């Protein structure tokens, strides 16, 4: 196989990104089909513009097409687990957006189906593929900072999501900080063993009324002895703030935000430079492309995906433990929430 | 017309960039044909991969195709002027790589043909479309720095070109600094009136033997009273160094280099951050796309191109004046080299 | 009173700094006497060089001198509380190095003596006077960032202290992080209400054998609803790392390290810039001067000191709570350690 | 001799700086006397506060005092040359503020007197002692950037001087850019051989009416083959802009401005950081101290001063050549203005 024939399931915002990337930017990929259960005319036009052969309102059409090798699952979260199982049963390789599901047993069932089928599954923790965060990991692996001792992750959105989204999101730990748990595990090269969560509603009372938080700090311990901390805010007025620091015995790395330009304006009021890029579509544009290229490469070259289903499950455990910690006002070990 | 049908002439390094951009990244463009007088199998494969209808070794096939609206001239410099004239005569809109030609009369003839035909001509001074330099200009136009008084441009290549290239390049002023003359005029919003050039061979004696320079500083005066200076080096070991400063009565702007990532590594030896992106293909990737999008937009919406044939001519005058200044060891006014 | 006549008690490393500053750099101050119970010849020479009138091995000579208005207590920590009480009884204004004492009752007794005497007491939490951290606070007070929501403090030493020092230091929370608790309270403009501490011995096993930690992360909640986190390491190979971030509803501030110069060296290996200044003597040189100037000004102009005895006590409570949290592996509220 | 006994001549703004530095901050120096021909009560009070033995309105009192080893000449420029000659005749070592004089023959006479007397003479080109510019030179000397090929100096004042000052200043090249000529020679490690000057009046017409410029760019060639450029403006609204770049065959260095703090404020409008320090008193505070310490050390240890009388003369030649270049609108070699 030298080209991976891809079917996209779910043509919403994130689906369109993966669709365009697979159609245009990944040399080894070819986008063959697009299915969305609520396919609109606008989406059909978009799909046709990409020159896609199969356009459908039925994901089964993708799963049942023998000329499709792999599927990109970008539909609503509550459909992910079933689609993974069905795709695995159909022998398709799978790229699935995060999270796999909000229920551990359903995640485990999906992972079991994948294992049984022997197909490749990669989960959409795209930030590992960001050029800055990837470089930090490379420097650690190259020994430039010695043993990792501290990890600090800043992750703040420019504005809270709509109330309707908050309601079904699974909460700040499962929806937002899950990316940071993944980043923490990635940078530590070690599993999280315990979390302690603090949270507050400082931005929007409606978020609190929905039972969620908009501000949180979670402390981490890792199996290799390192310590870590993540802070989240749903509203950084200066833009999407995504930074990582890794401190080690022989040095430290800092990854700063990307900006829209490299201009400094000096006036009598001070020196002004560009804010961080607005949000994830801008900041992680390159990372989305790189993660898909990596998935395609993994399938074509029979290597393990860079982000596995087990990564998805471990990140989920961290989110669940954070929720439990917040509720019970105490540190919670990951083993307490692990389901065998 | 809502889509511009494009024919590419010349499928070398820069032609491929414009070809890919017109085929994939410019919504209003469609790449219809590719011609290269020395079409290789590798180029044919590439052209087919883009889904191009017409592939030929004869530029006339592009010029004679009634279903092509505009041509991108990316062939050797000495073919530019004739191709511009022929394309204009065929009623095609024209995007032509810089320089138009090394001879002023030939440039003027080509511009006259364009004028007579009433087609759009844009010259490939891509740096105006770099996000950083564009932003600097916008800030000036918005009045943020008041009246422009000083312009400083740093432009250094990572390594000298091959000797064979140097021999036919027209020299450092016409080949390399011509981009900076364009940037200077763009940022000043005013014409250069006089130049004083200093140059040296400090990097590679072979460049000197070919009658060229590898290091130069050129001072500028502008019609609006501003002063400026450009420095060029053919070899910056730390990478492609492309910076602009504009100083005005109410403030100043500085445009810094782009880097491969936003990581700082702190060790006992110091803080290390990424070098500038290696060379023009990396640094100006976005600028190449933006200039082509601007050309397509100019044609589709019947507006003047952002870089005109006259810009190409004025930049050439500055380069000629710099050469004369260096030879005669005195400041030279642009009027001295202007040909009526 | 237009000049404050000062007596210095304790002429060790930090005493010499305050001695020189009071003798040379504070316009309203005059250094009249220096006492050290182990006065060496080297110290005598130093004291004479400053033109000091009274040089003694007996602190009482300072306290009993009617021509001395204020004392700077820079002797060993276990002498601070008694000297404060004695100085207060003698009607002297007092600047005392941190910590006041390692025992809460002794601290309270000293504060009571000060209150009874009606003298001014300022504690040596010098970092509030650092130009960068002071500016951050000013921006918050000016409303530039709105309501404070998150505070992040990084505080790392370049190398661990000698083992002998560790043994009597009171531990990382009382010796090192106490500065950060003060910074947190200062920047929040609010009291810490709860802490959760994580710690590890990652640098030097001997520190662990002495019952102490060399690496720690402490999460904080504040009375005003803000959250915070402090990280400490005893060994940052790249130098003294002292940074503060304050995140608010309308903006955020970041305070970066000071460096020895503003040079960037670009080579084929990358861009290299200066490390943070080595340690506290270098980083806080200006802060030491500013804190003493503030003390002198407070006394001369009858205003409250910028860092009070109560600040010293509150910082101590935070350190005690952190120790208790670490030991009991749970979040601890400040009220649990508060002694009435 | 282990302490240098110093007499200060001229107690204006710059004299006070050197006076305070010699009295307080230079371990090997002792300020013995202060003379100013227009000694005011305010100056007397200041002098007494420094504990100076000899206070006078007659510079001869300093020159004639056998207990004074060295003089700091900080009086009006037109008195420098005679005072140097007189001080040399009196066997005093001499630190003299720049410029030595506006007349070459008078400078040469003064230097001859110094040579005859065999005393040490250092001229006040303080910027060589700035921590950043000094470090750049050290990196060059250490071979970090290979051979020097390009030098770029930016030097802009925050606001023009008073009209009365402009009238007697000797003009922008002799008064302001002379510092940059010195910096260029220092960083190049080579003499300037030719200059080409461009200038304009863009800020204040009164400066033009006084026959001076407020904006200038001067291109340089050096004896070692390097090229350089200096730009000056009398008014940078964002503060004192003092930067140096040195580009070489193996790397490049950049020296950036110093700022009042290390804070970045991020808001919806952008990231704002501190402006450069306001003016030379702030930026070069450390440099003033270091140059005096270097002078004291040179005398005490019988070594050559870091900035010699010949440096003063060479800088003056560059300024004169720049003036001639501007007037005659052509490049001028230093040899044309050199007086034998």
PDB file of C-alpha atoms in Angstrom, chain C residues 191-316:
ATOM      1  CA  UNK C 191      -4.341  36.241  52.226  1.00  0.00           C
ATOM      2  CA  UNK C 192      -3.615  32.613  51.487  1.00  0.00           C
ATOM      3  CA  UNK C 193      -6.374  30.436  52.911  1.00  0.00           C
ATOM      4  CA  UNK C 194      -5.218  26.943  52.011  1.00  0.00           C
ATOM      5  CA  UNK C 195      -2.173  25.144  50.670  1.00  0.00           C
ATOM      6  CA  UNK C 196      -1.494  21.748  49.177  1.00  0.00           C
ATOM      7  CA  UNK C 197       2.148  20.720  49.036  1.00  0.00           C
ATOM      8  CA  UNK C 198       3.988  18.148  46.969  1.00  0.00           C
ATOM      9  CA  UNK C 199       7.699  17.625  47.423  1.00  0.00           C
ATOM     10  CA  UNK C 200      10.533  15.383  46.390  1.00  0.00           C
ATOM     11  CA  UNK C 201      14.229  14.790  46.761  1.00  0.00           C
ATOM     12  CA  UNK C 202      15.439  14.756  43.169  1.00  0.00           C
ATOM     13  CA  UNK C 203      18.735  16.607  43.385  1.00  0.00           C
ATOM     14  CA  UNK C 204      20.724  15.587  46.413  1.00  0.00           C
ATOM     15  CA  UNK C 205      19.994  12.525  48.596  1.00  0.00           C
ATOM     16  CA  UNK C 206      21.739  14.218  51.514  1.00  0.00           C
ATOM     17  CA  UNK C 207      18.996  16.807  51.611  1.00  0.00           C
ATOM     18  CA  UNK C 208      16.516  13.993  51.973  1.00  0.00           C
ATOM     19  CA  UNK C 209      18.567  12.373  54.706  1.00  0.00           C
ATOM     20  CA  UNK C 210      18.402  15.661  56.581  1.00  0.00           C
ATOM     21  CA  UNK C 211      14.606  15.401  56.392  1.00  0.00           C
ATOM     22  CA  UNK C 212      14.213  18.141  53.853  1.00  0.00           C
ATOM     23  CA  UNK C 213      13.134  18.399  50.190  1.00  0.00           C
ATOM     24  CA  UNK C 214      14.899  19.924  47.211  1.00  0.00           C
ATOM     25  CA  UNK C 215      11.941  20.151  44.841  1.00  0.00           C
ATOM     26  CA  UNK C 216       8.407  21.253  45.637  1.00  0.00           C
ATOM     27  CA  UNK C 217       5.156  22.449  44.147  1.00  0.00           C
ATOM     28  CA  UNK C 218       2.600  24.093  46.399  1.00  0.00           C
ATOM     29  CA  UNK C 219      -0.912  25.000  45.283  1.00  0.00           C
ATOM     30  CA  UNK C 220      -2.658  27.927  46.934  1.00  0.00           C
ATOM     31  CA  UNK C 221      -6.107  29.344  47.386  1.00  0.00           C
ATOM     32  CA  UNK C 222      -6.611  32.968  48.337  1.00  0.00           C
ATOM     33  CA  UNK C 223      -9.319  34.697  50.347  1.00  0.00           C
ATOM     34  CA  UNK C 224     -10.366  36.674  47.271  1.00  0.00           C
ATOM     35  CA  UNK C 225     -11.054  33.496  45.298  1.00  0.00           C
ATOM     36  CA  UNK C 226      -7.857  33.465  43.252  1.00  0.00           C
ATOM     37  CA  UNK C 227      -5.789  30.304  42.836  1.00  0.00           C
ATOM     38  CA  UNK C 228      -2.027  30.057  42.780  1.00  0.00           C
ATOM     39  CA  UNK C 229       0.936  27.781  42.489  1.00  0.00           C
ATOM     40  CA  UNK C 230       4.592  28.011  43.490  1.00  0.00           C
ATOM     41  CA  UNK C 231       7.376  25.768  42.313  1.00  0.00           C
ATOM     42  CA  UNK C 232      10.780  25.538  43.983  1.00  0.00           C
ATOM     43  CA  UNK C 233      13.951  23.769  43.059  1.00  0.00           C
ATOM     44  CA  UNK C 234      17.258  23.949  44.870  1.00  0.00           C
ATOM     45  CA  UNK C 235      19.199  23.528  41.663  1.00  0.00           C
ATOM     46  CA  UNK C 236      18.606  25.242  38.334  1.00  0.00           C
ATOM     47  CA  UNK C 237      21.822  24.745  36.420  1.00  0.00           C
ATOM     48  CA  UNK C 238      21.118  27.800  34.268  1.00  0.00           C
ATOM     49  CA  UNK C 239      21.016  30.177  37.241  1.00  0.00           C
ATOM     50  CA  UNK C 240      18.659  31.832  39.680  1.00  0.00           C
ATOM     51  CA  UNK C 241      15.195  31.555  38.187  1.00  0.00           C
ATOM     52  CA  UNK C 242      12.760  34.054  39.665  1.00  0.00           C
ATOM     53  CA  UNK C 243       9.586  34.645  37.741  1.00  0.00           C
ATOM     54  CA  UNK C 244       6.045  35.708  38.509  1.00  0.00           C
ATOM     55  CA  UNK C 245       2.871  35.581  36.454  1.00  0.00           C
ATOM     56  CA  UNK C 246      -0.386  37.211  37.469  1.00  0.00           C
ATOM     57  CA  UNK C 247      -3.431  36.418  35.383  1.00  0.00           C
ATOM     58  CA  UNK C 248      -6.601  38.446  35.625  1.00  0.00           C
ATOM     59  CA  UNK C 249      -9.980  39.036  34.100  1.00  0.00           C
ATOM     60  CA  UNK C 250      -8.726  41.786  31.799  1.00  0.00           C
ATOM     61  CA  UNK C 251      -5.127  40.830  31.160  1.00  0.00           C
ATOM     62  CA  UNK C 252      -2.041  39.185  32.533  1.00  0.00           C
ATOM     63  CA  UNK C 253       1.476  40.141  33.527  1.00  0.00           C
ATOM     64  CA  UNK C 254       4.693  38.184  33.346  1.00  0.00           C
ATOM     65  CA  UNK C 255       7.906  39.132  35.093  1.00  0.00           C
ATOM     66  CA  UNK C 256      11.025  37.611  33.589  1.00  0.00           C
ATOM     67  CA  UNK C 257      14.519  37.164  34.953  1.00  0.00           C
ATOM     68  CA  UNK C 258      17.265  39.770  34.858  1.00  0.00           C
ATOM     69  CA  UNK C 259      20.379  38.955  32.872  1.00  0.00           C
ATOM     70  CA  UNK C 260      23.993  40.127  32.902  1.00  0.00           C
ATOM     71  CA  UNK C 261      23.740  41.761  29.502  1.00  0.00           C
ATOM     72  CA  UNK C 262      21.445  42.232  26.510  1.00  0.00           C
ATOM     73  CA  UNK C 263      23.551  40.381  23.966  1.00  0.00           C
ATOM     74  CA  UNK C 264      22.410  37.677  21.587  1.00  0.00           C
ATOM     75  CA  UNK C 265      25.055  35.648  19.813  1.00  0.00           C
ATOM     76  CA  UNK C 266      23.874  34.001  16.603  1.00  0.00           C
ATOM     77  CA  UNK C 267      25.933  31.146  15.258  1.00  0.00           C
ATOM     78  CA  UNK C 268      25.339  28.042  13.230  1.00  0.00           C
ATOM     79  CA  UNK C 269      24.268  26.351  16.484  1.00  0.00           C
ATOM     80  CA  UNK C 270      21.468  28.738  17.396  1.00  0.00           C
ATOM     81  CA  UNK C 271      20.879  32.040  19.113  1.00  0.00           C
ATOM     82  CA  UNK C 272      22.468  32.261  22.536  1.00  0.00           C
ATOM     83  CA  UNK C 273      21.592  34.872  25.127  1.00  0.00           C
ATOM     84  CA  UNK C 274      22.636  35.505  28.712  1.00  0.00           C
ATOM     85  CA  UNK C 275      21.473  33.321  31.580  1.00  0.00           C
ATOM     86  CA  UNK C 276      19.588  34.755  34.556  1.00  0.00           C
ATOM     87  CA  UNK C 277      21.813  36.577  37.039  1.00  0.00           C
ATOM     88  CA  UNK C 278      23.517  33.997  39.194  1.00  0.00           C
ATOM     89  CA  UNK C 279      21.871  34.372  42.598  1.00  0.00           C
ATOM     90  CA  UNK C 280      20.042  36.666  44.993  1.00  0.00           C
ATOM     91  CA  UNK C 281      22.945  39.044  45.624  1.00  0.00           C
ATOM     92  CA  UNK C 282      23.024  39.866  41.939  1.00  0.00           C
ATOM     93  CA  UNK C 283      19.322  39.657  41.135  1.00  0.00           C
ATOM     94  CA  UNK C 284      18.111  41.566  44.157  1.00  0.00           C
ATOM     95  CA  UNK C 285      20.901  44.134  44.504  1.00  0.00           C
ATOM     96  CA  UNK C 286      18.471  46.904  43.641  1.00  0.00           C
ATOM     97  CA  UNK C 287      15.711  45.388  45.744  1.00  0.00           C
ATOM     98  CA  UNK C 288      17.922  45.372  48.851  1.00  0.00           C
ATOM     99  CA  UNK C 289      18.588  49.049  48.387  1.00  0.00           C
ATOM    100  CA  UNK C 290      14.963  49.864  47.728  1.00  0.00           C
ATOM    101  CA  UNK C 291      13.685  47.980  50.761  1.00  0.00           C
ATOM    102  CA  UNK C 292      16.053  49.825  53.063  1.00  0.00           C
ATOM    103  CA  UNK C 293      15.182  53.155  51.483  1.00  0.00           C
ATOM    104  CA  UNK C 294      11.530  52.297  52.050  1.00  0.00           C
ATOM    105  CA  UNK C 295      12.176  51.457  55.712  1.00  0.00           C
ATOM    106  CA  UNK C 296      14.044  54.731  56.261  1.00  0.00           C
ATOM    107  CA  UNK C 297      11.303  56.635  54.522  1.00  0.00           C
ATOM    108  CA  UNK C 298       8.598  54.893  56.570  1.00  0.00           C
ATOM    109  CA  UNK C 299      10.259  55.892  59.830  1.00  0.00           C
ATOM    110  CA  UNK C 300      11.106  59.421  58.784  1.00  0.00           C
ATOM    111  CA  UNK C 301       7.626  60.069  57.431  1.00  0.00           C
ATOM    112  CA  UNK C 302       5.675  58.138  60.039  1.00  0.00           C
ATOM    113  CA  UNK C 303       3.986  55.804  57.624  1.00  0.00           C
ATOM    114  CA  UNK C 304       3.401  52.049  57.833  1.00  0.00           C
ATOM    115  CA  UNK C 305       6.226  49.864  56.577  1.00  0.00           C
ATOM    116  CA  UNK C 306       5.676  48.114  53.263  1.00  0.00           C
ATOM    117  CA  UNK C 307       6.333  44.712  54.867  1.00  0.00           C
ATOM    118  CA  UNK C 308       5.037  44.394  58.398  1.00  0.00           C
ATOM    119  CA  UNK C 309       5.641  41.983  61.235  1.00  0.00           C
ATOM    120  CA  UNK C 310       2.203  40.570  60.505  1.00  0.00           C
ATOM    121  CA  UNK C 311       3.355  39.814  56.975  1.00  0.00           C
ATOM    122  CA  UNK C 312       6.227  37.890  58.481  1.00  0.00           C
ATOM    123  CA  UNK C 313       3.796  35.914  60.624  1.00  0.00           C
ATOM    124  CA  UNK C 314       1.381  35.188  57.789  1.00  0.00           C
ATOM    125  CA  UNK C 315       4.205  33.971  55.556  1.00  0.00           C
ATOM    126  CA  UNK C 316       5.294  31.699  58.380  1.00  0.00           C
TER     127      UNK C 316
END
